[in-house]
Tab-separated table of C-alpha atoms in Angstrom:
chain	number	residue	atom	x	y	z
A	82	UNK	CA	40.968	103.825	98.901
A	83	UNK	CA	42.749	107.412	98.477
A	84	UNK	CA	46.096	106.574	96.201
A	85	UNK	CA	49.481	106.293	97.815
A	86	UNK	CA	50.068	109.488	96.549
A	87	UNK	CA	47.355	111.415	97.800
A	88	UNK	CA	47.979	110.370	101.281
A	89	UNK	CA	49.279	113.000	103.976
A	90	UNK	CA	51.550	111.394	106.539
A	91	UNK	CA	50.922	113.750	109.935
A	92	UNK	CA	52.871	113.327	113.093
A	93	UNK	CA	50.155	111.311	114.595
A	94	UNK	CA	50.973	108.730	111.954
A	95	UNK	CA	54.588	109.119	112.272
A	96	UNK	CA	54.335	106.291	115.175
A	97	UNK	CA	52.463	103.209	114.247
A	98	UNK	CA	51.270	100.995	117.573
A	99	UNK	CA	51.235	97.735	115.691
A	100	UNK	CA	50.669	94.245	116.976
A	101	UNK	CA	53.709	91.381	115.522
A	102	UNK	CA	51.814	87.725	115.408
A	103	UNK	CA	53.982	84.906	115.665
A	104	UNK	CA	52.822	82.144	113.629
A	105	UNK	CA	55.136	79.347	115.004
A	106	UNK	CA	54.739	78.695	119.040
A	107	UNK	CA	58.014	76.383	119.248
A	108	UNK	CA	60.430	78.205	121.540
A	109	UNK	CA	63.051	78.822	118.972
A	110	UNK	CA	61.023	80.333	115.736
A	111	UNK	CA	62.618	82.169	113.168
A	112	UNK	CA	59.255	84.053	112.610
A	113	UNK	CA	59.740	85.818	116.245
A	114	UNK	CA	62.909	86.588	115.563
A	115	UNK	CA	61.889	88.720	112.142
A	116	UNK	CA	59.178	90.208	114.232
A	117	UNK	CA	61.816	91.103	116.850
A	118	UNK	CA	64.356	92.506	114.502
A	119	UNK	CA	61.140	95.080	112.738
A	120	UNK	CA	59.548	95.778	116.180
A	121	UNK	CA	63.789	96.781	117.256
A	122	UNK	CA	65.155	98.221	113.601
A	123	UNK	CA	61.984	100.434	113.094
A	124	UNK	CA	60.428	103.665	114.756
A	125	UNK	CA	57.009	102.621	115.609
A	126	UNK	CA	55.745	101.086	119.011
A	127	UNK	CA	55.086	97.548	118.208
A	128	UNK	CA	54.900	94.878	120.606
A	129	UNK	CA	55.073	91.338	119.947
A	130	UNK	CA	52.830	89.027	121.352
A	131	UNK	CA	53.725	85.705	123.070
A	132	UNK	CA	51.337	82.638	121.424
A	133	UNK	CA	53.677	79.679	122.729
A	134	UNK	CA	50.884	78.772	125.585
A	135	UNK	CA	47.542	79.461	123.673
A	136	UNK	CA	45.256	76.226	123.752
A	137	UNK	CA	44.118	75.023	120.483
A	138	UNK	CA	40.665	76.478	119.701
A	139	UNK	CA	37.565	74.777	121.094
A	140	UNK	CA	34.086	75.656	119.932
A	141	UNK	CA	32.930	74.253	123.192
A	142	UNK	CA	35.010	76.617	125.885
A	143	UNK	CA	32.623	78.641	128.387
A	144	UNK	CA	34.783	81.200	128.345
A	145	UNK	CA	37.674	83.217	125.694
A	146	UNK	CA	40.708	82.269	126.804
A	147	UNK	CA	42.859	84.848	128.953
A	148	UNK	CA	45.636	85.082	126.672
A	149	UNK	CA	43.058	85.402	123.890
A	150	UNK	CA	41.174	88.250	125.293
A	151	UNK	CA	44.443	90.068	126.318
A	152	UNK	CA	45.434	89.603	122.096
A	153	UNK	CA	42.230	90.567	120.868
A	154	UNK	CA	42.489	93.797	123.505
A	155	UNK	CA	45.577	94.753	121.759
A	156	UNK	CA	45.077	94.015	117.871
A	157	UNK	CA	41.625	96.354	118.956
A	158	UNK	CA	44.005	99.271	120.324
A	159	UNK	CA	46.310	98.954	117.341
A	160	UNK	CA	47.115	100.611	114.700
A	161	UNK	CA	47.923	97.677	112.635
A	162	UNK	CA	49.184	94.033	112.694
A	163	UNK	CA	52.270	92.373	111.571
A	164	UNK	CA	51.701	88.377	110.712
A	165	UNK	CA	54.680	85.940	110.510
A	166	UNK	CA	54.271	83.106	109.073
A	167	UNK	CA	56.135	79.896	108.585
A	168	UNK	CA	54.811	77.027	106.510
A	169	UNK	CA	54.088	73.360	107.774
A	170	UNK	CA	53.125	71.090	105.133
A	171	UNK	CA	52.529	73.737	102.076
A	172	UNK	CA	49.991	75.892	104.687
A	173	UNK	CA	49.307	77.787	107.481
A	174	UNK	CA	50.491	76.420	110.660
A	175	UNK	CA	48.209	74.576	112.932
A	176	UNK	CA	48.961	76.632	115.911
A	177	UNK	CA	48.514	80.333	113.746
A	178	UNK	CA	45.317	78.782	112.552
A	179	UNK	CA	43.718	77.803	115.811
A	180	UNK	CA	44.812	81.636	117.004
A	181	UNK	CA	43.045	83.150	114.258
A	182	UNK	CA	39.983	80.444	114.676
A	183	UNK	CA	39.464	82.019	118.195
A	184	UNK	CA	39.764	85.505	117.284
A	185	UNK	CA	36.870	85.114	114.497
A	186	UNK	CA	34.652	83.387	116.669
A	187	UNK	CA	33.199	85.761	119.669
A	188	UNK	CA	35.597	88.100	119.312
A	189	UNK	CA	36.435	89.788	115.875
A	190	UNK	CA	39.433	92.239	116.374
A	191	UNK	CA	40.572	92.309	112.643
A	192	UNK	CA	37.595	93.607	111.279
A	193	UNK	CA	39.277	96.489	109.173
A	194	UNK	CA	42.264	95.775	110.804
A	195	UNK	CA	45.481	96.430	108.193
A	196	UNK	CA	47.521	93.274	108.529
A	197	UNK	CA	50.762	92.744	106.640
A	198	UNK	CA	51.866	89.260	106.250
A	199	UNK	CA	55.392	88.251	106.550
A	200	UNK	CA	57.135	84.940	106.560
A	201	UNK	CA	60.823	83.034	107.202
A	202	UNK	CA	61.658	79.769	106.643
A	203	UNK	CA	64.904	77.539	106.383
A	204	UNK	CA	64.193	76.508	103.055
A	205	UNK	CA	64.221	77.663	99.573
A	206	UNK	CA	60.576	78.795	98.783
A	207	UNK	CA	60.259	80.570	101.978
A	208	UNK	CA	56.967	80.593	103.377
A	209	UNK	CA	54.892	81.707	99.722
A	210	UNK	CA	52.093	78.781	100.122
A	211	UNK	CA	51.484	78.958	103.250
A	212	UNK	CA	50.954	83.134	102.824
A	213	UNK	CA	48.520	82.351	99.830
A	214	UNK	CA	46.645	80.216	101.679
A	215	UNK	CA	47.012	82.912	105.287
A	216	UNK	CA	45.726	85.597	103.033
A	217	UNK	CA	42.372	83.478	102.104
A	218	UNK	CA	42.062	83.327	105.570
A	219	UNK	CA	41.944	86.815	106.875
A	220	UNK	CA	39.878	88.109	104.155
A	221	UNK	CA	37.057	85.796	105.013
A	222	UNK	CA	33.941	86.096	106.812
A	223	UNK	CA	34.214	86.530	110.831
A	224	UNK	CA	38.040	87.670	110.412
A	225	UNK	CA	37.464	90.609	107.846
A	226	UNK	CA	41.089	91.987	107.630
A	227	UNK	CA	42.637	94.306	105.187
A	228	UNK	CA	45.347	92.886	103.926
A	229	UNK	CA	48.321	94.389	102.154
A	230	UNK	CA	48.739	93.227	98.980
A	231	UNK	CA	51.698	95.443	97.277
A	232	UNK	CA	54.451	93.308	98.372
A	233	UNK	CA	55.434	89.638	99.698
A	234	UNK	CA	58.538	89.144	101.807
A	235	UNK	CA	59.340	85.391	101.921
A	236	UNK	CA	62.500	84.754	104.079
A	237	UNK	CA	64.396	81.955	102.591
A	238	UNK	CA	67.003	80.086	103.992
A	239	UNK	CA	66.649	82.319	107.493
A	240	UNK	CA	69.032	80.358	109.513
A	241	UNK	CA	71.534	81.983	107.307
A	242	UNK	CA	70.181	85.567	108.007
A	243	UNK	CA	70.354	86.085	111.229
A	244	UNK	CA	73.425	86.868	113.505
A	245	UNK	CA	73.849	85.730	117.218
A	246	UNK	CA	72.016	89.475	118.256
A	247	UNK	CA	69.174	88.112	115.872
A	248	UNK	CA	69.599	91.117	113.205
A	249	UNK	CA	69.588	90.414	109.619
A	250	UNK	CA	72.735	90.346	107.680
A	251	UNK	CA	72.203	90.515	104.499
A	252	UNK	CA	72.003	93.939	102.809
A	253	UNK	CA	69.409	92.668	99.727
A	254	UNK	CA	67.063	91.334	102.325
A	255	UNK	CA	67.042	94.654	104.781
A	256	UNK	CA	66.561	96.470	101.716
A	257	UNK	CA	63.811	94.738	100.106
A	258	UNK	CA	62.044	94.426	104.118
A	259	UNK	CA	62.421	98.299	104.560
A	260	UNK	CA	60.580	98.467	100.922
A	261	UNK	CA	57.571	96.447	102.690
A	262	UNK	CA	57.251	98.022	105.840
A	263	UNK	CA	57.041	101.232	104.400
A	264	UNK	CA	55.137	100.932	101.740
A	265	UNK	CA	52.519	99.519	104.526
A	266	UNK	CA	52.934	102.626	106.297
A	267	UNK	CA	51.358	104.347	103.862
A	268	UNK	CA	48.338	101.706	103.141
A	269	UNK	CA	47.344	101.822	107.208
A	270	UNK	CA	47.224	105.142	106.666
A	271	UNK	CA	45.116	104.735	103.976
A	272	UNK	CA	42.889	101.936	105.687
A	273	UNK	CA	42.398	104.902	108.057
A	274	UNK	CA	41.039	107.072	105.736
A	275	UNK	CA	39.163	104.599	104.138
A	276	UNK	CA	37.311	103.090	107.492
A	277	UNK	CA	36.291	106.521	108.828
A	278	UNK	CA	34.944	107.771	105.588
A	279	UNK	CA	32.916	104.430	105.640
A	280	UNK	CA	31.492	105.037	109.165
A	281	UNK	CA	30.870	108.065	108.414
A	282	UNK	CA	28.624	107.173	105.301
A	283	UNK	CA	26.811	104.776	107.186
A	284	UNK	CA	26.349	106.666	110.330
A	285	UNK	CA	24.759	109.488	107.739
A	286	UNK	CA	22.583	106.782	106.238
A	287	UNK	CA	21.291	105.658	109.140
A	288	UNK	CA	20.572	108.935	110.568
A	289	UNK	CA	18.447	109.340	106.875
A	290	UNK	CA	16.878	106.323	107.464
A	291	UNK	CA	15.700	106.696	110.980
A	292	UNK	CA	13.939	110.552	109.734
């Protein structure tokens, strides 16, 4: 991947169109409200998706899901995805899981996707295990993600971070969160590069082969 340094940021990239993941689906989630206050405090055009009616995954369903399809449509048209995370019992939440589960199955929108993974929580670690084990997941086979690795933000104690217009307060936090995003910025950028350079190769290979 070209270094951070090497990397010329265009006007085309000057607008990210990224995807924000909730990983909680109860109706009041801290995790939606972090997404909110990025997709509100920042420049690019990111829309955050609704998961609190997606049925657990099934193996057995005919057919994808509605909702599904209409997430997998736009994590395919984006630029990037945003993952929040809480943590339920040291891991990934049941409800995150099953989303990912049927986006790896027929459908495989992350492939090369640059994901950054987030996380709040109301208590002192934050979310850190359950981003370990969320990173496993999107690097594996079926889900193929790129995920940033530069940086963690772990929200602790969120319920104390948020005013009643659900923006951060605290100065240390907004700092160390602008840190993240941008430093993203500049690795989906990269990813960019990277992937077309890589399709590329292999459409040249396959053109050799095929003499």
């Amino acid at each position: 991947m070209p270094s951070m340094e090497s990397i010329i940021i265009n006007k085309e990239w000057m607008n990210l169109k990224i995807v924000g993941i909730p990983g909680s689906n109860a109706n009041h989630s801290y995790n939606r409200m972090l997404l909110e206050y990025i997709s509100k405090a920042y420049e690019h055009d990111m829309t955050v998706v609704d998961v609190r009616k997606i049925p657990l995954f099934n193996e057995s369903a005919k057919e994808t899901p509605a909702a599904i399809q209409a997430m997998s449509d736009a994590i395919d048209a984006a630029d990037a995805v945003v993952i929040a995370c809480p943590e339920t019992d040291h891991s990934v939440p049941s409800s995150l899981k099953s989303i990912i589960e049927w986006l790896s199955y027929q459908l495989h929108p992350f492939t090369n996707k640059p994901v950054l993974l987030v996380g709040a929580s109301t208590d002192a670690q934050g979310s850190s295990r359950a981003q370990v084990d969320l990173r496993d997941v999107m690097i594996s086979p079926g889900v193929n993600a790129r995920v940033f690795q530069k940086e963690d933000f772990f929200m602790s104690f969120a319920q104390n971070l948020f005013d009643e217009n659900g923006d951060i307060t605290d100065p240390g936090t907004i700092k160390f969160l602008d840190k993240c995003l941008r430093d993203f910025e500049c690795f989906a950028i990269a990813n960019d590069q990277e992937v077309k350079l890589e399709e590329a190769a292999l459409a040249k290979a396959e053109k050799e082969a095929a003499k």
